[in-house]
Coordinates of C-alpha atoms in Angstrom, one line a residue:
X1 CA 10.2 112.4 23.8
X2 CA 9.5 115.2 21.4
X3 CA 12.9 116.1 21.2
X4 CA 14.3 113.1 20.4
X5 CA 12.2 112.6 17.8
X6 CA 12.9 116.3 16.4
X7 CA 16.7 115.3 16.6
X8 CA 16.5 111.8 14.6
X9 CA 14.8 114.0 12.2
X10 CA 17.4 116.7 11.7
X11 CA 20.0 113.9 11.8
X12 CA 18.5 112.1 9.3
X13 CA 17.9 115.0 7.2
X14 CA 21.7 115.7 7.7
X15 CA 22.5 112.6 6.4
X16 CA 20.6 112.8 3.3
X17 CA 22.5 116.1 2.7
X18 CA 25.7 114.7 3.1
X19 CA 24.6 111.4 0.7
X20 CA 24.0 114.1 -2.1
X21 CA 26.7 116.1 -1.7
X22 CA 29.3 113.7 -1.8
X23 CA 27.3 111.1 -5.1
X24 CA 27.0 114.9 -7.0
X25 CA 31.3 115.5 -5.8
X26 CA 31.7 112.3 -7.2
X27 CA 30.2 112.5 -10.3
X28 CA 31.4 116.3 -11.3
X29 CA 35.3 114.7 -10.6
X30 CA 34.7 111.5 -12.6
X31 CA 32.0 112.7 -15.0
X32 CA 34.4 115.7 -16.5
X33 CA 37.0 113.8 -17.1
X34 CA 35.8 111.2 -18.9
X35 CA 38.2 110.9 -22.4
X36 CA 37.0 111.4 -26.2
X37 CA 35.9 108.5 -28.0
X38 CA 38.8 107.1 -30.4
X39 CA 38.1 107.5 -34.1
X40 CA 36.1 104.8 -36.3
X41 CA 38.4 101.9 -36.8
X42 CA 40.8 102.4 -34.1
X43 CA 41.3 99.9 -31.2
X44 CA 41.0 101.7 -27.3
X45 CA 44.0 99.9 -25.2
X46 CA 44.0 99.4 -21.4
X47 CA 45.8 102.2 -20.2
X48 CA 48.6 100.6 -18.6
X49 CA 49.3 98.9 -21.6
X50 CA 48.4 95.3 -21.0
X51 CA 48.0 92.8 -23.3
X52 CA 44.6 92.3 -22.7
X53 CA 41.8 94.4 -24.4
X54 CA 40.0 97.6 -22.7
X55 CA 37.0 96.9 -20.6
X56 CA 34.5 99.1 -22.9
X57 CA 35.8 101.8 -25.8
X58 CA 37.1 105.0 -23.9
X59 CA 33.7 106.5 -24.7
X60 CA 32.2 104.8 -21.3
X61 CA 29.0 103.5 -21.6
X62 CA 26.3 104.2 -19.1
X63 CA 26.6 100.5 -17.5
X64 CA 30.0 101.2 -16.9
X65 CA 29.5 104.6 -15.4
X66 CA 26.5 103.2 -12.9
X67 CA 28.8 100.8 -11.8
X68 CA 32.1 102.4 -11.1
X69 CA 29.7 105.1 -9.3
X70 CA 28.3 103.3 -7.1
X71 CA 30.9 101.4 -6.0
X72 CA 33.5 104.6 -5.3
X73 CA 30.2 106.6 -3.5
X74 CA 29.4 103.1 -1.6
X75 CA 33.3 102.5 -0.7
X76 CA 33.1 106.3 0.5
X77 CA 30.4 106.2 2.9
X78 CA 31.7 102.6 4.1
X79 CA 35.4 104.8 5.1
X80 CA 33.2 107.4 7.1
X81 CA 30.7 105.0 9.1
X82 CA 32.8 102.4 9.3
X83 CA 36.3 103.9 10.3
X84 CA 34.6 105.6 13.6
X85 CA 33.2 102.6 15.0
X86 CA 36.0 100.8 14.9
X87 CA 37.8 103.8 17.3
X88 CA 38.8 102.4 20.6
X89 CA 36.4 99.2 20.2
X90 CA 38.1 95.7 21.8
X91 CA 38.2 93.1 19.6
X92 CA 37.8 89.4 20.0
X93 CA 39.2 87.2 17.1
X94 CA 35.6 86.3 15.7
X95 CA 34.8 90.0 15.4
X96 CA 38.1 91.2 14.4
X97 CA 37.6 88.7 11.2
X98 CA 34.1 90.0 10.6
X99 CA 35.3 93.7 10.8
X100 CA 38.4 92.4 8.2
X101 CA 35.8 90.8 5.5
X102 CA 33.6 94.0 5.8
X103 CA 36.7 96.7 5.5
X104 CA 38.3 94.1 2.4
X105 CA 34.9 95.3 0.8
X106 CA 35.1 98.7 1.2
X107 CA 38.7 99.0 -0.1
X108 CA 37.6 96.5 -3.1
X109 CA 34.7 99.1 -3.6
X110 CA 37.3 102.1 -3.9
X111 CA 40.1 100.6 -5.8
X112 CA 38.1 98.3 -8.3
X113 CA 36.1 101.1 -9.1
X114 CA 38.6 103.6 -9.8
X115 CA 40.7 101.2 -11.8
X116 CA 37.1 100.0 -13.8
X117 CA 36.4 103.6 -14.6
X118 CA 39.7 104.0 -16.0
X119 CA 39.4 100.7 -17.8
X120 CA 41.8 98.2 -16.2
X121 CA 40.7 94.9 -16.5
X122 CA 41.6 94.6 -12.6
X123 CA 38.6 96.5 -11.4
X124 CA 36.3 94.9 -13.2
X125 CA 37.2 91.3 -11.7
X126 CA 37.6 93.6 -8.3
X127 CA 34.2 94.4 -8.9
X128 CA 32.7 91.2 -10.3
X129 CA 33.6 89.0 -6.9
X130 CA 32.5 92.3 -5.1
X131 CA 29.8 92.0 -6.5
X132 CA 29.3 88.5 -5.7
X133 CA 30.0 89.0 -2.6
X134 CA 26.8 91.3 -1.9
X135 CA 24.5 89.1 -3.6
X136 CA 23.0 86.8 -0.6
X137 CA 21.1 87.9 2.7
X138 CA 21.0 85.1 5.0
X139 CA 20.5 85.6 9.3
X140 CA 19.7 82.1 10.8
X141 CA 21.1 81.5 14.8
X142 CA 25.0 81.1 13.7
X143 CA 25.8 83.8 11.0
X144 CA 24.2 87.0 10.0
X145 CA 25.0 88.7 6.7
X146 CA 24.2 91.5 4.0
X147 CA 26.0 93.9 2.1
X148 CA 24.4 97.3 0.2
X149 CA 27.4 99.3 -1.5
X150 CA 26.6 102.3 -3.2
X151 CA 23.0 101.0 -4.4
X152 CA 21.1 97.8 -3.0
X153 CA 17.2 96.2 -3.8
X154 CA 16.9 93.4 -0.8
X155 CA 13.9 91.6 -1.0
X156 CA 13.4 88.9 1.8
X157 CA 11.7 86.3 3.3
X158 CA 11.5 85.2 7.1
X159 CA 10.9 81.8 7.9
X160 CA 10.1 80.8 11.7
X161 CA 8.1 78.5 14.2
X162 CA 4.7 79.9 13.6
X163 CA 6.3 82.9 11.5
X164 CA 6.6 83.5 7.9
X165 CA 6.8 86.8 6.5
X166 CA 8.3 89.0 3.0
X167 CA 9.5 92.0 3.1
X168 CA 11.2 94.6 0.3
X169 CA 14.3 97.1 1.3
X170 CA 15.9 99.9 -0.9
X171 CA 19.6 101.1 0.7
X172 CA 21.4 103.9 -0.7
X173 CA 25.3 104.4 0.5
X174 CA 26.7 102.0 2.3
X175 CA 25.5 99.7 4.6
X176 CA 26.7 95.7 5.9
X177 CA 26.1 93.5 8.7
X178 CA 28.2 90.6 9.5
X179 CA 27.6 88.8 12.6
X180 CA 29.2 85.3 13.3
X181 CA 27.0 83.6 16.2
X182 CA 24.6 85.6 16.6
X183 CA 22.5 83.8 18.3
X184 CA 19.4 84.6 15.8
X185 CA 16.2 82.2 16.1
X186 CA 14.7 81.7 12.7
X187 CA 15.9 81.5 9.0
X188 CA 16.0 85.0 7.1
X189 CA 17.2 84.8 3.2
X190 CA 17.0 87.1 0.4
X191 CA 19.1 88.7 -2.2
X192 CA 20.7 91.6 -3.4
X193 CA 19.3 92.5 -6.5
X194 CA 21.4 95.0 -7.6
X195 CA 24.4 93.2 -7.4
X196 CA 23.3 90.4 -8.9
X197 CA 22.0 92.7 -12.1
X198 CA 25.5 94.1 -11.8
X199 CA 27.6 90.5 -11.8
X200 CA 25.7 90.2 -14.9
X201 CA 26.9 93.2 -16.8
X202 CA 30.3 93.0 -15.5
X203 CA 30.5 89.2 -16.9
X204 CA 29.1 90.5 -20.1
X205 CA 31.8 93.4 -20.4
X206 CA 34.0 90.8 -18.9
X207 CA 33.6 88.4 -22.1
X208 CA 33.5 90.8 -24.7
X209 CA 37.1 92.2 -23.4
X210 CA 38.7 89.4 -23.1
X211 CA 39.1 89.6 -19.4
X212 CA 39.5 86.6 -16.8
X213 CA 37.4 86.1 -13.9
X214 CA 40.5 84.6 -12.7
X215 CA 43.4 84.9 -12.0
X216 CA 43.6 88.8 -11.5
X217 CA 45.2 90.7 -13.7
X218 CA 47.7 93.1 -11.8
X219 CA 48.7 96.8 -13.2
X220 CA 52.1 97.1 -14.4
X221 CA 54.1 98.8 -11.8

């Protein structure tokens, strides 16, 4: 029993290790390149040279930062837990739609924040359904779902025969749960309330750009 315990604990502290070192890799690559601001006066294009204006002024502010951040670091730890468990696993056609929804995420996570960072209107609508998407916690007897990428404030309240409880959560990384049928007795809900703070940013950057929540708005080729 007492080494179990000791190995949870050095995994865990392994973990932690690796969170840090790859949110500081992360932010030294994105962080030294950020670009000069333009001079007074002067407008700051999309880089690909669309018709529609830049998400922010090429001197990013720290919303924009946060956000593209945590996506790319929460996309990155999605690829390395998710990818393995997926090795040599048999998949029914319930699962196999679940596993699709949660890896769409990931690579939503990746490329809308790369593409946000470097101001292309496509990342932040990428990120603004993302977003979205990571908003609600819900577990009742037929479907089971919650999303944390890169940051995530979940509180939550379960709702039961003779149970009723609350309860507060803080995920760092990545982390997602989607379970169709799972057979769950009682109602859990709760939201995300990191996404939803960062739905409201991105539709404020959003409007002040000039960029559509809809349809997206593809790079040029």
């Amino acid at each position: 029993m007492g080494s179990f315990s000791i190995w949870h604990l050095l995994l865990g502290g392994l973990q932690f290790v690796v969170v840090i070192a790859v949110v500081g890799a992360v932010a030294y690559f994105l962080l030294r390149k950020t670009p000069t601001a333009p001079a007074a006066g002067t407008s700051s294009p999309i880089a690909d040279g669309e018709a529609h204006s830049s998400v922010a002024t090429a001197q990013r502010s720290t919303a924009h930062k946060v956000i593209a951040i945590a996506y790319l670091v929460g996309g990155l730890f999605g690829v390395i837990t998710t990818l393995p468990q997926l090795n040599g696993v048999s998949l029914g056609l319930m699962s196999a739609l679940a596993w699709l929804i949660l890896l769409a995420q990931i690579a939503a996570a990746i490329y809308g924040g790369w593409q946000f960072w470097n101001h292309r209107p496509i990342g932040a609508q990428l990120l603004y359904w993302l977003s979205w998407s990571c908003v609600p916690v819900i577990s009742f007897s037929l479907l089971s779902y919650w999303c944390a990428m890169g940051f995530a404030l979940f509180p939550t309240i379960a709702l039961g025969p003779g149970n009723f409880g609350t309860d507060f959560s803080l995920r760092f990384g990545y982390a997602s749960e989607l379970w169709l049928n799972p057979g769950n007795s009682g109602l859990l809900l709760g939201v995300n309330l990191v996404a939803l703070l960062f739905v409201s940013v991105l539709a404020k950057l959003m409007h002040e750009a000039g960029i559509p929540k809809w349809p997206l708005v593809l790079p040029n080729a």
